[in-house]
CSV table of C-alpha atoms and ligand atoms in Angstrom, one decimal:
chain,number,residue,atom,x,y,z
A,1,UNK,CA,-21.3,6.8,-10.7
A,2,UNK,CA,-17.7,6.0,-11.4
A,3,UNK,CA,-17.4,2.7,-13.2
A,4,UNK,CA,-14.3,0.9,-12.1
A,5,UNK,CA,-12.4,-1.7,-14.1
A,6,UNK,CA,-13.5,-5.3,-13.4
A,7,UNK,CA,-11.8,-6.7,-10.4
A,8,UNK,CA,-11.4,-3.3,-8.7
A,9,UNK,CA,-13.4,-2.7,-5.5
A,10,UNK,CA,-13.5,0.6,-3.7
A,11,UNK,CA,-15.1,0.4,-0.2
A,12,UNK,CA,-15.4,4.0,1.0
A,13,UNK,CA,-15.3,4.5,4.8
A,14,UNK,CA,-14.9,0.8,5.6
A,15,UNK,CA,-13.0,1.7,8.8
A,16,UNK,CA,-14.6,4.1,11.3
A,17,UNK,CA,-12.6,6.7,13.1
A,18,UNK,CA,-12.1,4.5,16.2
A,19,UNK,CA,-10.8,1.6,14.0
A,20,UNK,CA,-8.5,4.0,12.2
A,21,UNK,CA,-7.0,5.3,15.4
A,22,UNK,CA,-6.4,1.8,16.7
A,23,UNK,CA,-4.6,1.0,13.4
A,24,UNK,CA,-2.4,4.1,13.7
A,25,UNK,CA,-1.4,2.8,17.2
A,26,UNK,CA,-0.5,-0.6,15.8
A,27,UNK,CA,1.5,1.2,13.0
A,28,UNK,CA,3.4,3.3,15.5
A,29,UNK,CA,4.6,0.0,17.1
A,30,UNK,CA,5.6,-1.4,13.7
A,31,UNK,CA,7.5,1.8,12.8
A,32,UNK,CA,9.2,1.7,16.2
A,33,UNK,CA,10.7,-1.7,15.3
A,34,UNK,CA,11.1,-1.2,11.5
A,35,UNK,CA,11.7,2.5,10.9
A,36,UNK,CA,10.5,4.3,7.7
A,37,UNK,CA,13.3,4.6,5.2
A,38,UNK,CA,13.5,6.2,1.7
A,39,UNK,CA,13.7,3.6,-1.1
A,40,UNK,CA,15.5,4.2,-4.3
A,41,UNK,CA,14.8,3.7,-8.0
A,42,UNK,CA,16.5,0.7,-9.6
A,43,UNK,CA,19.7,1.6,-11.5
A,44,UNK,CA,19.5,5.4,-11.0
A,45,UNK,CA,19.3,5.3,-7.2
A,46,UNK,CA,17.0,8.3,-7.4
A,47,UNK,CA,15.1,8.4,-4.1
A,48,UNK,CA,11.3,7.9,-4.1
A,49,UNK,CA,9.2,10.6,-2.6
A,50,UNK,CA,7.3,8.0,-0.5
A,51,UNK,CA,8.9,6.7,2.6
A,52,UNK,CA,8.4,3.0,3.3
A,53,UNK,CA,8.6,0.1,5.7
A,54,UNK,CA,6.9,-3.3,6.0
A,55,UNK,CA,5.6,-5.9,8.3
A,56,UNK,CA,5.0,-9.6,7.7
A,57,UNK,CA,7.3,-12.5,6.8
A,58,UNK,CA,8.3,-10.6,3.7
A,59,UNK,CA,8.7,-7.0,2.8
A,60,UNK,CA,8.9,-5.2,-0.6
A,61,UNK,CA,12.1,-3.1,-1.1
A,62,UNK,CA,13.5,-1.0,-3.8
A,63,UNK,CA,17.1,0.0,-4.3
A,64,UNK,CA,19.7,0.3,-7.0
A,65,UNK,CA,19.7,-3.5,-7.5
A,66,UNK,CA,16.0,-3.6,-8.3
A,67,UNK,CA,12.6,-4.3,-6.8
A,68,UNK,CA,12.2,-7.5,-4.6
A,69,UNK,CA,10.8,-9.0,-1.5
A,70,UNK,CA,13.1,-9.9,1.3
A,71,UNK,CA,12.7,-11.0,4.9
A,72,UNK,CA,14.7,-8.2,6.5
A,73,UNK,CA,14.7,-4.4,6.8
A,74,UNK,CA,17.3,-3.1,4.4
A,75,UNK,CA,18.7,-0.5,6.8
A,76,UNK,CA,18.6,-2.2,10.2
A,77,UNK,CA,19.1,-5.8,8.9
A,78,UNK,CA,16.5,-7.2,11.3
A,79,UNK,CA,13.4,-9.3,10.4
A,80,UNK,CA,10.2,-7.3,9.7
A,81,UNK,CA,7.8,-7.2,12.7
A,82,UNK,CA,4.6,-9.4,12.4
A,83,UNK,CA,1.5,-8.1,10.7
A,84,UNK,CA,-0.8,-6.7,13.5
A,85,UNK,CA,-3.9,-8.9,14.2
A,86,UNK,CA,-6.2,-6.0,13.3
A,87,UNK,CA,-4.9,-6.1,9.7
A,88,UNK,CA,-5.1,-9.9,9.6
A,89,UNK,CA,-8.8,-9.6,10.4
A,90,UNK,CA,-9.4,-7.0,7.7
A,91,UNK,CA,-7.8,-9.4,5.2
A,92,UNK,CA,-9.9,-12.3,6.4
A,93,UNK,CA,-13.1,-10.3,6.1
A,94,UNK,CA,-12.4,-8.8,2.6
A,95,UNK,CA,-9.8,-10.6,0.6
A,96,UNK,CA,-11.8,-13.7,-0.3
A,97,UNK,CA,-8.6,-15.7,0.2
A,98,UNK,CA,-8.2,-18.3,3.0
A,99,UNK,CA,-4.4,-17.9,3.1
A,100,UNK,CA,-3.0,-15.2,5.3
A,101,UNK,CA,-1.1,-12.2,3.8
A,102,UNK,CA,2.6,-12.6,3.7
A,103,UNK,CA,3.6,-9.0,3.3
A,104,UNK,CA,2.2,-5.6,4.3
A,105,UNK,CA,3.9,-2.6,2.7
A,106,UNK,CA,3.6,0.6,4.7
A,107,UNK,CA,3.8,3.8,2.5
A,108,UNK,CA,4.0,7.2,4.1
A,109,UNK,CA,3.2,10.2,1.9
A,110,UNK,CA,4.0,13.8,3.0
A,111,UNK,CA,2.1,16.6,1.3
A,112,UNK,CA,4.4,16.6,-1.8
A,113,UNK,CA,4.8,12.8,-2.2
A,114,UNK,CA,3.3,10.9,-5.1
A,115,UNK,CA,3.6,7.5,-6.8
A,116,UNK,CA,3.9,7.0,-10.5
A,117,UNK,CA,1.7,4.6,-12.4
A,118,UNK,CA,3.0,1.0,-11.9
A,119,UNK,CA,1.9,-2.6,-11.5
A,120,UNK,CA,2.3,-4.7,-8.4
A,121,UNK,CA,4.1,-7.6,-10.1
A,122,UNK,CA,7.0,-8.6,-8.0
A,123,UNK,CA,5.0,-11.4,-6.4
A,124,UNK,CA,5.2,-14.9,-7.9
A,125,UNK,CA,1.5,-15.6,-7.3
A,126,UNK,CA,-1.3,-13.3,-8.4
A,127,UNK,CA,-4.3,-15.4,-7.3
A,128,UNK,CA,-4.9,-13.3,-4.2
A,129,UNK,CA,-5.9,-9.6,-4.4
A,130,UNK,CA,-3.8,-6.7,-3.2
A,131,UNK,CA,-5.8,-5.1,-0.4
A,132,UNK,CA,-5.1,-1.4,0.2
A,133,UNK,CA,-6.0,0.7,3.2
A,134,UNK,CA,-5.9,4.5,3.3
A,135,UNK,CA,-5.3,6.5,6.5
A,136,UNK,CA,-4.9,10.2,7.0
A,137,UNK,CA,-4.9,12.8,4.3
A,138,UNK,CA,-7.0,12.1,1.2
A,139,UNK,CA,-5.3,11.4,-2.2
A,140,UNK,CA,-6.1,11.2,-5.8
A,141,UNK,CA,-5.7,7.6,-6.8
A,142,UNK,CA,-5.4,6.6,-10.5
A,143,UNK,CA,-6.2,3.2,-11.9
A,144,UNK,CA,-6.0,1.9,-15.4
A,145,UNK,CA,-5.9,-1.5,-17.2
A,146,UNK,CA,-3.2,-4.2,-17.4
A,147,UNK,CA,-1.4,-2.4,-20.2
A,148,UNK,CA,0.5,0.8,-19.6
A,149,UNK,CA,-1.3,2.6,-22.5
A,150,UNK,CA,-4.8,1.7,-21.5
A,151,UNK,CA,-7.2,4.5,-20.3
A,152,UNK,CA,-7.1,5.4,-16.7
A,153,UNK,CA,-9.5,7.1,-14.3
A,154,UNK,CA,-8.9,8.7,-11.0
A,155,UNK,CA,-10.9,9.1,-7.8
A,156,UNK,CA,-10.3,10.3,-4.3
A,157,UNK,CA,-9.4,8.0,-1.5
A,158,UNK,CA,-10.2,9.1,2.0
A,159,UNK,CA,-9.1,7.9,5.4
A,160,UNK,CA,-10.7,4.6,6.2
A,161,UNK,CA,-11.3,3.6,2.6
A,162,UNK,CA,-10.3,0.2,1.2
A,163,UNK,CA,-9.4,-0.7,-2.3
A,164,UNK,CA,-9.0,-4.3,-3.6
A,165,UNK,CA,-7.2,-5.1,-6.8
A,166,UNK,CA,-8.1,-8.6,-7.7
A,167,UNK,CA,-9.2,-10.9,-10.5
A,168,UNK,CA,-8.7,-9.2,-13.9
A,169,UNK,CA,-7.4,-6.1,-12.3
A,170,UNK,CA,-4.7,-7.8,-10.1
A,171,UNK,CA,-2.1,-6.4,-12.4
A,172,UNK,CA,-3.8,-3.1,-13.2
A,173,UNK,CA,-1.6,-0.1,-13.4
A,174,UNK,CA,-2.2,2.3,-10.5
A,175,UNK,CA,-0.6,5.2,-8.8
A,176,UNK,CA,-1.1,8.3,-6.6
A,177,UNK,CA,-1.3,11.6,-8.4
A,178,UNK,CA,-1.4,13.8,-5.4
A,179,UNK,CA,-2.1,14.2,-1.7
A,180,UNK,CA,-4.7,16.7,-0.4
A,181,UNK,CA,-2.9,18.2,2.6
A,182,UNK,CA,-4.9,19.0,5.8
A,183,UNK,CA,-7.9,17.0,4.8
A,184,UNK,CA,-7.7,14.6,7.8
A,185,UNK,CA,-7.0,15.0,11.5
A,186,UNK,CA,-6.1,11.4,12.0
A,187,UNK,CA,-2.3,11.8,11.9
A,188,UNK,CA,-1.1,14.6,14.2
A,189,UNK,CA,1.5,15.9,11.8
A,190,UNK,CA,-0.6,15.2,8.6
A,191,UNK,CA,0.3,13.1,5.6
A,192,UNK,CA,-1.1,9.9,4.3
A,193,UNK,CA,-0.4,6.3,5.2
A,194,UNK,CA,-1.2,3.5,2.7
A,195,UNK,CA,-1.0,-0.1,3.7
A,196,UNK,CA,-1.1,-2.9,1.1
A,197,UNK,CA,-1.6,-6.5,2.2
A,198,UNK,CA,-0.3,-9.1,-0.3
A,199,UNK,CA,0.4,-12.7,-0.9
A,200,UNK,CA,3.8,-13.1,-2.4
A,201,UNK,CA,4.1,-16.7,-3.3
A,202,UNK,CA,1.9,-19.8,-3.4
B,1,SIN,C1,1.0,1.4,-3.8
B,1,SIN,O1,0.7,1.2,-5.0
B,1,SIN,O2,2.0,0.8,-3.3
B,1,SIN,C2,0.3,2.4,-3.0
B,1,SIN,C3,-1.0,2.8,-3.5
B,1,SIN,C4,-1.6,3.9,-2.6
B,1,SIN,O3,-0.8,4.6,-1.9
B,1,SIN,O4,-2.8,4.1,-2.5
B,2,MN,MN1,1.2,-0.6,-6.0
């Protein structure tokens, strides 16, 4: 058994195939209104390998000026579309927080994309967990402690899995080491979608 840091929950296969397909339909509508774009690293402007968009009142963006939440898509300049009801229900069922999520970051990973070890700390309130949903190809997810140097462990996330980072692990370092291409038939052109539902402020 893999022992996870306190405050981390991994719920394998929480969403069945039918629910995953309905979520993908919802996301197609979101991406139709708020297209995926390629964010950049602060200062250097180096593009990230992951493409992103958001739904909700606020969205997380990254560009030369830094990391932040804003209420508009950085390319189209229009407000983010609302968070689909299906995601709101998942949050209500699993987050343990009575307040609704304010942001849902949508990450799309192609076969080569990855995400370096980081903390989710651009929010001003850390009392709610970050709720993460995986769809499509599997990945190797890495999680550590609240300090960059603390030991990490990694495990595979499959389509339909949910991870919660809350409590003592709300600020745990985490990242995606690699994608396992062609491990899911959910997305017709392959790849992995990760959704993270968040509270941003009190
Ligand atoms: C993230 O930290 O924003 C994404 C994590 C994941 O893709 O599982
Ligand atoms: Mn993160």
